[in-house]
């Protein structure tokens, strides 16, 4: 059975993987889902159930890591919510490039 | 040639310039952000979010997308579903019907697994699942197929007035072929009456087709009782479960469903794939619409699109696993949306019977406002006034008409579709926007003014032109 440190490490990596999604709705969903998954699993007592929950979380982490990368490659839009300063807690954390930066860059590559 | 190039140069350059001008507005969000999922406290009242970057033309050009609240039209493809599909869109491209090599075996195995996943979502046997191109094809196959197969003995079909267009149109086609069709009326809440159904069933009735969850108002019919009645009277029962499968618990044996249509893209799967459940015991027989190679037990020929089917299987398995979690989330959001709008905007009516409802579909009528104009005002929110199929016309929705809604209420309805990926902040944003725009539009409306003055609008004799 996995120890506390390992579980916490898995939790942290999962949250980080969820944050990698560029698309607002996916990012928020996977963050919420990861948090709720670990919180509800923390109430489990049976070692077998814990083991199963851990395996599930591990599999989910791998999917999130793969899809986060894929999502980054193809996402190109921001929702109206992210652009609105009143609600912008949902905006991309520390994003170096905005979409418009990226589009300008892309159009420049097409052009030259 | 040269002139063309120069022209292209100028166009691209102008576009780039437009984007550069946009930058300061979108950049003003600040360089870094904490790992926070809660909405920031708002400093001032929200007036109009529609013009964040100046003019609407600029807003359209920028990469900004409206908030998606149209989960009944389609749902986003879940990244976990895409993850399951990827291998079959890249390396494992075999035809699942190829029996002579490993490419085919691999695909066939995965398709069989998907069949099991879809079957277990509705409590069926994998052999009872037939993959189609979508719920429309599934509905067509079920209704036309059953009617035509049993046409020597039976010539009557029962459906309801609030069904999806593809069910109604299939029935229309059968009427032209000589079948008789009964369109059951619905109550004000959108529910069909069991007595009406009992009286409508004849010895010659071949099929009853009633949808589980309505796509426009989210009303949930009493499928279990309808199934029980149909089994007693030995009539086949088809249900269009496109909006219900994966959203609410369904069991074909417990509910005595003989045929059920499911759509892939309504349960966070890919578009272009659906499934039809066809009961084996007692056996339901169909005349296929599409004939050919005899795939899918001969009921739907044509190569099974393995990657799509695998995506649908993964989506079904996911929906099965996440059903309770998603349902709780969607219910919470729906309650927040409804209470938010009703506490801040007066004269809002929710269409459909709230006691029999899938919470993810909230259909509201805003009195004294044209639904289409509110839709246009709310351009930062992706909504529709009814089903996507009929949204091109300005006709009021036939579903709301069937509920007995007055013309003006049917014209002023908007459907809010909530799903797995909708967030609380999005709901708050929508409530703020709806409040602002409803108030603005009502201030412009002469009907609202007259209503405020205490004139009963129903007593007015409008002059005819």
XYZ file of C-alpha atoms in Angstrom:
577
model
C 0.000 0.000 0.000
C 1.162 3.460 -0.840
C 2.271 5.748 1.969
C 1.047 9.209 2.793
C 3.901 10.954 0.986
C 3.277 9.010 -2.175
C -0.427 9.789 -2.111
C 0.254 13.462 -1.566
C 2.724 13.443 -4.405
C 0.161 11.828 -6.673
C -2.424 14.401 -5.582
C -0.082 17.265 -6.282
C 0.944 15.919 -9.697
C -2.721 15.399 -10.565
C -3.631 18.968 -9.678
C -0.690 20.198 -11.679
C -1.700 18.045 -14.644
C -5.242 19.428 -14.445
C -3.857 22.954 -14.575
C -2.085 22.153 -17.836
C -5.305 22.214 -19.845
C -5.489 25.350 -21.911
C -9.246 25.179 -22.400
C -10.943 26.906 -19.490
C -13.756 24.388 -19.002
C -11.489 21.352 -19.110
C -8.998 22.925 -16.747
C -11.673 23.794 -14.207
C -13.367 20.429 -14.507
C -10.249 18.349 -14.055
C -9.135 20.471 -11.125
C -12.482 20.056 -9.417
C -12.680 16.369 -10.284
C -9.181 15.661 -8.965
C -9.841 17.520 -5.741
C -13.145 15.760 -5.153
C -11.707 12.389 -6.101
C -8.927 12.645 -3.533
C -11.189 14.095 -0.868
C -13.727 11.323 -1.185
C -10.971 8.699 -1.381
C -9.462 10.036 1.833
C -12.537 8.723 3.643
C -11.975 5.168 2.423
C -10.944 2.629 5.040
C -10.639 -0.707 3.230
C -7.085 -1.229 1.939
C -8.463 -2.833 -1.199
C -10.669 0.147 -1.960
C -7.803 2.526 -1.332
C -5.609 0.553 -3.680
C -8.275 0.671 -6.370
C -8.817 4.405 -5.908
C -5.090 4.955 -6.206
C -4.885 2.945 -9.401
C -7.774 4.909 -10.827
C -6.136 8.199 -9.872
C -2.867 7.040 -11.406
C -4.570 6.150 -14.682
C -6.430 9.449 -14.687
C -3.182 11.315 -14.083
C -1.603 9.725 -17.142
C -4.610 10.612 -19.279
C -4.559 14.193 -18.000
C -0.851 14.531 -18.712
C -1.238 13.280 -22.290
C -4.388 15.225 -23.016
C -3.090 18.378 -21.388
C -0.260 18.430 -23.893
C -2.601 17.689 -26.772
C -5.041 20.339 -25.603
C -2.272 22.920 -25.498
C -1.381 22.212 -29.098
C -4.850 22.794 -30.471
C -6.599 25.257 -28.186
C -6.772 28.767 -29.513
C -9.652 30.504 -27.843
C -10.501 32.147 -24.560
C -14.008 32.215 -23.169
C -15.688 35.517 -22.537
C -15.394 34.802 -18.834
C -11.611 34.674 -18.867
C -11.342 37.955 -20.708
C -13.664 39.674 -18.247
C -11.709 41.167 -15.339
C -14.676 40.703 -13.013
C -14.519 36.970 -13.306
C -10.950 36.487 -14.337
C -9.929 34.135 -11.556
C -10.523 31.528 -14.227
C -7.915 33.004 -16.524
C -4.798 31.124 -17.418
C -2.282 31.207 -14.646
C 0.956 32.909 -15.638
C 0.302 32.450 -19.320
C 3.220 33.967 -21.127
C 1.412 34.239 -24.435
C -2.133 35.319 -25.057
C -4.081 33.867 -27.934
C -3.683 36.973 -29.917
C 0.064 36.817 -29.478
C -0.011 33.298 -30.703
C -2.232 34.086 -33.643
C -0.095 36.995 -34.700
C 2.942 34.744 -34.492
C 1.196 32.095 -36.533
C 0.091 34.517 -39.186
C 3.573 35.857 -39.383
C 4.932 32.390 -40.009
C 2.403 31.962 -42.785
C 3.390 35.225 -44.229
C 7.149 34.926 -44.325
C -0.623 37.430 -60.170
C 1.472 40.127 -58.610
C -1.565 42.258 -57.878
C -3.161 39.290 -56.150
C -0.108 38.750 -53.966
C 0.009 42.400 -53.054
C -3.658 42.284 -52.181
C -3.102 39.246 -49.999
C -0.194 40.992 -48.339
C -2.339 43.993 -47.524
C -5.165 41.832 -46.172
C -2.907 39.790 -43.922
C -1.163 42.884 -42.769
C -4.428 44.560 -41.858
C -5.476 41.468 -39.938
C -2.223 41.330 -38.030
C -2.532 45.017 -37.281
C -6.045 44.462 -35.958
C -4.743 41.823 -33.597
C -1.924 43.966 -32.390
C -4.384 46.697 -31.531
C -6.312 44.152 -29.532
C -3.454 43.148 -27.337
C -3.655 45.706 -24.542
C -7.273 44.851 -23.837
C -6.692 41.145 -23.498
C -3.401 41.549 -21.710
C -4.838 43.639 -18.920
C -5.559 40.512 -16.932
C -2.263 40.674 -15.175
C 0.814 38.563 -15.596
C 0.390 35.919 -12.933
C -2.420 34.238 -11.105
C -2.810 31.992 -8.116
C -4.090 28.482 -8.218
C -7.617 29.541 -7.393
C -10.919 28.124 -8.503
C -13.159 30.567 -6.688
C -14.537 33.685 -8.297
C -12.905 36.903 -7.258
C -15.149 39.311 -5.331
C -16.611 41.785 -7.744
C -15.848 45.422 -7.224
C -18.740 47.016 -9.067
C -22.088 46.141 -10.568
C -21.997 44.489 -13.944
C -23.620 46.425 -16.713
C -22.707 45.065 -20.088
C -20.136 42.426 -20.861
C -20.724 42.455 -24.536
C -18.191 45.053 -25.415
C -15.009 44.069 -23.642
C -12.761 45.062 -26.523
C -14.471 48.033 -28.058
C -16.749 47.223 -30.941
C -18.521 43.959 -31.648
C -16.606 43.514 -34.882
C -13.361 43.447 -32.961
C -14.805 41.085 -30.386
C -15.707 38.646 -33.123
C -12.244 38.731 -34.586
C -10.485 38.136 -31.303
C -10.152 34.569 -30.137
C -12.869 35.075 -27.582
C -15.543 32.431 -27.337
C -18.940 32.762 -25.685
C -19.720 30.685 -22.643
C -21.156 27.359 -23.711
C -24.618 26.753 -22.324
C -26.071 24.605 -25.069
C -25.473 21.111 -23.731
C -28.649 19.799 -25.400
C -27.321 20.640 -28.860
C -24.040 18.904 -28.277
C -21.458 18.423 -25.560
C -17.701 18.877 -25.783
C -15.655 15.761 -26.420
C -14.228 14.741 -23.065
C -10.398 14.614 -23.214
C -10.537 11.174 -21.595
C -12.698 9.982 -24.476
C -10.292 11.423 -26.993
C -7.512 9.617 -25.157
C -9.279 6.317 -25.717
C -9.863 7.123 -29.383
C -6.378 8.286 -30.286
C -4.766 4.867 -30.810
C -7.541 3.943 -33.230
C -7.183 7.161 -35.170
C -3.439 6.713 -35.565
C -1.915 3.248 -35.515
C -4.777 0.792 -35.157
C -6.677 1.597 -38.305
C -7.837 -1.908 -39.105
C -11.326 -2.616 -40.366
C -13.093 -4.314 -37.467
C -14.684 -6.728 -39.941
C -11.363 -7.930 -41.330
C -11.017 -11.455 -40.008
C -7.742 -12.372 -41.649
C -5.155 -10.184 -39.938
C -4.134 -8.569 -36.711
C -5.218 -5.073 -37.768
C -8.782 -6.280 -37.998
C -8.632 -8.342 -34.820
C -7.359 -5.412 -32.800
C -10.162 -3.146 -33.995
C -12.789 -5.832 -33.557
C -11.715 -6.438 -29.989
C -11.929 -2.747 -29.176
C -15.333 -2.429 -30.865
C -16.604 -5.372 -28.829
C -15.396 -3.696 -25.666
C -17.179 -0.492 -26.657
C -20.342 -2.489 -27.282
C -20.094 -3.896 -23.755
C -19.563 -0.425 -22.313
C -22.605 1.016 -24.072
C -24.679 -2.020 -23.106
C -23.758 -1.752 -19.445
C -24.776 1.906 -19.381
C -28.384 0.874 -20.040
C -28.338 -2.571 -18.480
C -28.487 -4.417 -21.803
C -26.628 -7.354 -23.336
C -23.778 -6.364 -25.704
C -25.402 -8.289 -28.561
C -28.433 -6.028 -28.316
C -26.455 -2.906 -29.256
C -26.287 -1.761 -32.870
C -24.005 1.107 -33.760
C -25.443 3.722 -36.091
C -24.384 7.136 -37.321
C -26.310 8.889 -34.578
C -29.572 9.072 -32.704
C -31.412 10.295 -35.803
C -30.473 7.161 -37.700
C -31.258 5.039 -34.665
C -34.724 6.605 -34.398
C -35.359 6.162 -38.103
C -34.201 2.541 -38.034
C -36.316 1.747 -34.996
C -39.552 3.381 -36.080
C -39.517 2.648 -39.793
C -37.895 -0.731 -39.202
C -40.469 -2.052 -36.750
C -43.436 -0.573 -38.606
C -42.363 -2.006 -41.957
C -41.465 -5.420 -40.597
C -44.858 -5.913 -38.941
C -46.914 -4.118 -41.587
C -48.887 -7.215 -42.579
C -50.506 -7.467 -39.158
C -50.172 -3.999 -37.674
C -50.543 -0.534 -39.060
C -50.651 1.855 -36.113
C -47.977 3.855 -34.309
C -48.265 6.031 -31.213
C -45.945 8.906 -30.445
C -46.218 12.278 -28.717
C -46.421 15.832 -29.989
C -43.225 16.892 -28.252
C -40.955 14.278 -29.835
C -37.781 15.177 -31.654
C -38.172 16.158 -35.312
C -36.610 12.939 -36.578
C -39.238 10.832 -34.798
C -42.086 13.006 -36.035
C -40.722 12.981 -39.568
C -40.259 9.204 -39.583
C -43.894 8.926 -38.551
C -44.870 11.338 -41.307
C -43.120 9.121 -43.864
C -44.932 6.083 -42.509
C -48.251 7.929 -42.748
C -47.588 8.411 -46.428
C -46.980 4.665 -46.702
C -50.418 4.039 -45.244
C -49.758 3.705 -41.528
C -51.933 5.435 -38.977
C -50.169 7.565 -36.394
C -51.533 8.921 -33.114
C -49.758 11.992 -31.769
C -50.479 12.092 -28.049
C -51.009 15.543 -26.529
C -49.051 16.564 -23.436
C -50.104 18.325 -20.260
C -49.064 21.863 -19.414
C -46.028 20.385 -17.701
C -45.049 18.419 -20.804
C -46.003 14.945 -19.549
C -48.182 12.567 -21.557
C -51.162 11.139 -19.727
C -51.185 7.390 -19.132
C -54.937 7.328 -19.755
C -54.484 8.879 -23.180
C -51.885 6.257 -23.969
C -54.090 3.419 -22.698
C -56.957 4.583 -24.872
C -54.755 5.083 -27.902
C -53.370 1.535 -27.944
C -55.254 -0.656 -30.409
C -54.850 -4.313 -31.343
C -53.145 -3.100 -34.510
C -50.609 -0.906 -32.707
C -47.084 -1.927 -33.635
C -45.015 0.595 -31.743
C -45.130 3.268 -29.071
C -42.337 5.818 -29.312
C -41.979 8.261 -26.429
C -38.758 10.097 -25.671
C -37.211 9.854 -22.215
C -35.906 13.411 -21.722
C -37.200 16.176 -23.946
C -34.505 18.101 -25.773
C -36.169 21.495 -25.452
C -37.716 21.577 -22.015
C -35.910 18.735 -20.254
C -39.110 17.037 -19.160
C -38.680 13.426 -18.144
C -41.557 11.122 -19.103
C -42.615 8.297 -16.873
C -40.750 5.695 -18.885
C -41.192 2.893 -16.390
C -44.989 3.075 -16.433
C -45.154 3.466 -20.192
C -42.898 0.427 -20.544
C -45.046 -1.589 -18.177
C -48.242 -0.701 -20.038
C -46.700 -1.505 -23.420
C -45.427 -4.873 -22.181
C -48.906 -5.728 -20.831
C -50.509 -4.832 -24.133
C -47.749 -6.562 -26.129
C -46.777 -3.454 -28.018
C -43.163 -2.630 -28.707
C -41.867 0.387 -26.818
C -39.202 2.603 -28.343
C -37.683 5.489 -26.435
C -35.415 8.213 -27.748
C -32.796 8.337 -25.029
C -30.440 10.781 -26.721
C -30.779 13.364 -23.948
C -31.209 10.835 -21.164
C -28.524 8.181 -21.614
C -25.556 8.850 -19.407
C -27.367 11.672 -17.635
C -29.982 9.766 -15.673
C -29.988 6.085 -14.645
C -31.645 3.909 -17.289
C -32.255 0.186 -17.267
C -33.934 -1.374 -20.275
C -35.096 -4.443 -18.352
C -36.430 -2.617 -15.341
C -38.193 -0.093 -17.591
C -39.373 -2.641 -20.184
C -37.817 -0.743 -23.043
C -37.694 -2.692 -26.320
C -35.759 -0.214 -28.429
C -33.701 2.763 -27.394
C -31.729 5.349 -29.355
C -28.545 6.835 -27.924
C -26.355 9.573 -29.331
C -22.585 9.691 -28.898
C -22.114 13.427 -28.839
C -24.733 14.091 -26.212
C -22.759 12.160 -23.613
C -19.375 13.802 -24.191
C -18.464 11.406 -26.987
C -17.669 12.053 -30.647
C -20.181 13.237 -33.231
C -21.219 10.916 -36.016
C -21.934 7.865 -33.913
C -24.956 6.587 -32.070
C -26.411 3.331 -30.913
C -29.715 1.541 -31.097
C -30.678 -0.953 -28.467
C -32.831 -3.748 -29.909
C -34.239 -6.276 -27.432
C -33.518 -9.942 -28.091
C -36.003 -11.553 -25.675
C -38.827 -11.128 -26.553
C -37.294 -10.544 -29.910
C -37.914 -7.298 -31.746
C -37.505 -7.600 -35.484
C -36.670 -4.773 -37.825
C -36.490 -4.193 -41.511
C -33.135 -2.481 -42.028
C -32.992 0.849 -43.797
C -29.390 0.419 -44.880
C -28.576 -2.905 -46.495
C -25.293 -4.305 -47.721
C -22.499 -6.221 -46.070
C -24.643 -7.394 -43.195
C -22.688 -5.799 -40.374
C -24.379 -5.181 -37.009
C -26.538 -8.324 -37.280
C -27.690 -7.177 -40.725
C -29.630 -4.285 -39.212
C -27.132 -1.607 -40.171
C -24.725 -2.512 -42.937
C -21.570 -0.547 -43.519
C -18.180 -0.657 -41.858
C -18.415 0.201 -38.192
C -16.420 3.434 -37.659
C -14.133 1.872 -35.076
C -12.546 5.015 -33.658
C -15.916 6.738 -33.186
C -17.502 3.652 -31.723
C -14.601 3.242 -29.315
C -15.019 6.876 -28.342
C -18.692 6.319 -27.712
C -17.876 3.265 -25.614
C -15.380 5.237 -23.545
C -17.902 8.062 -23.146
C -20.546 5.581 -22.010
C -18.190 3.979 -19.495
C -17.234 7.396 -18.210
C -20.856 8.528 -17.995
C -21.660 5.349 -16.099
C -18.874 6.021 -13.614
C -19.481 9.762 -13.289
C -23.271 9.732 -13.445
C -23.917 10.612 -9.810
C -21.101 13.132 -9.638
C -22.222 14.894 -12.808
C -25.875 14.806 -11.832
C -25.108 16.444 -8.480
C -22.980 19.091 -10.184
C -25.581 19.882 -12.836
C -28.391 19.999 -10.245
C -26.414 22.441 -8.133
C -25.727 24.679 -11.126
C -29.345 24.551 -12.275
C -30.567 25.587 -8.838
C -28.052 28.428 -8.815
C -29.083 29.576 -12.276
C -32.816 29.445 -11.634
C -32.715 31.081 -8.217
C -30.248 33.676 -9.488
C -32.421 34.682 -12.419
C -35.738 34.475 -10.606
C -34.531 36.527 -7.667
C -33.213 39.289 -9.888
C -35.567 39.331 -12.867
C -39.338 39.431 -12.521
C -41.859 37.654 -14.735
C -39.774 34.653 -15.633
C -41.535 31.347 -16.124
C -39.834 27.976 -16.193
C -41.329 25.741 -18.857
C -42.027 22.123 -18.048
C -43.069 20.302 -14.914
C -40.332 20.877 -12.302
C -41.174 17.600 -10.574
C -40.330 15.552 -13.691
C -37.257 17.179 -15.045
C -33.678 16.551 -15.953
C -31.965 19.491 -14.193
C -29.404 20.118 -16.938
C -32.016 21.630 -19.229
C -33.527 24.886 -18.005
C -36.084 26.444 -20.326
C -37.176 29.901 -19.239
C -39.655 32.320 -20.777
C -38.981 35.996 -20.206
C -42.240 37.910 -20.560
C -42.389 41.032 -22.759
C -39.181 40.133 -24.557
C -38.533 38.456 -27.863
C -36.378 35.375 -27.220
C -34.383 35.926 -30.384
C -33.484 39.481 -29.400
C -32.319 38.319 -25.985
C -30.240 35.624 -27.672
C -28.628 38.245 -29.851
C -28.021 40.539 -26.904
C -26.411 37.710 -24.963
C -23.736 37.140 -27.549
C -21.156 36.229 -24.942
C -23.278 33.239 -24.023
C -23.901 30.384 -26.442
C -27.581 29.596 -26.043
C -30.505 28.674 -28.189
C -34.206 29.180 -28.013
C -35.042 25.583 -28.731
C -33.570 22.674 -30.603
C -30.679 23.372 -32.935
C -32.605 21.838 -35.813
C -35.372 24.420 -35.691
C -33.429 27.438 -34.481
C -33.004 28.762 -38.017
C -36.706 29.545 -38.300
C -38.478 32.278 -36.403
C -41.483 30.064 -35.770
C -42.182 29.512 -32.082
C -41.165 26.098 -30.865
C -43.722 23.376 -31.559
C -42.804 21.780 -28.245
C -43.817 24.864 -26.263
C -46.932 25.186 -28.425
C -47.827 21.618 -27.503
C -47.544 22.570 -23.825
C -50.275 25.095 -24.484
C -47.967 28.074 -24.090
C -49.265 31.346 -25.456
C -47.554 32.545 -28.586
C -45.770 35.343 -26.781
C -44.399 32.997 -24.130
C -43.280 30.497 -26.760
C -41.512 33.316 -28.572
C -39.753 34.529 -25.446
C -38.216 31.238 -24.325
C -34.557 30.442 -23.960
C -32.947 27.106 -23.184
C -29.964 26.972 -20.845
C -28.091 23.691 -21.177
C -25.748 22.807 -18.327
C -23.244 20.020 -18.425
C -20.227 18.331 -16.925
C -17.881 21.135 -17.924
C -20.021 24.108 -16.910
C -18.595 26.028 -13.961
C -20.185 28.023 -11.188
C -18.534 31.251 -12.315
C -20.025 30.733 -15.756
C -23.491 30.480 -14.249
C -22.878 33.673 -12.258
C -21.681 35.415 -15.379
C -24.777 34.324 -17.265
C -27.114 35.428 -14.473
C -25.488 38.875 -14.399
C -25.731 39.180 -18.175
C -29.309 37.960 -18.336
C -30.357 40.456 -15.686
C -28.659 43.367 -17.445
C -30.023 42.543 -20.884
C -33.546 41.634 -19.838
C -33.847 44.928 -18.028
C -32.439 46.829 -20.969
C -34.716 45.125 -23.490
C -37.757 45.575 -21.287
C -37.063 49.271 -20.988
C -37.257 49.458 -24.759
C -40.383 47.316 -24.957
C -43.749 49.077 -25.368
C -45.443 45.938 -24.016
C -43.501 46.221 -20.777
C -44.438 49.882 -20.503
C -48.099 49.092 -20.998
C -47.884 46.291 -18.471
C -46.332 48.679 -15.944
C -49.230 51.050 -16.503
C -51.596 48.251 -15.619
C -53.038 47.537 -19.071
C -53.987 43.903 -19.600
C -52.248 42.995 -22.829
C -54.743 40.256 -23.646
C -57.590 42.761 -23.930
C -55.881 44.843 -26.586
C -57.262 44.647 -30.096
C -54.195 44.745 -32.297
C -54.965 46.267 -35.663
C -54.534 43.878 -38.552
C -52.450 44.914 -41.514
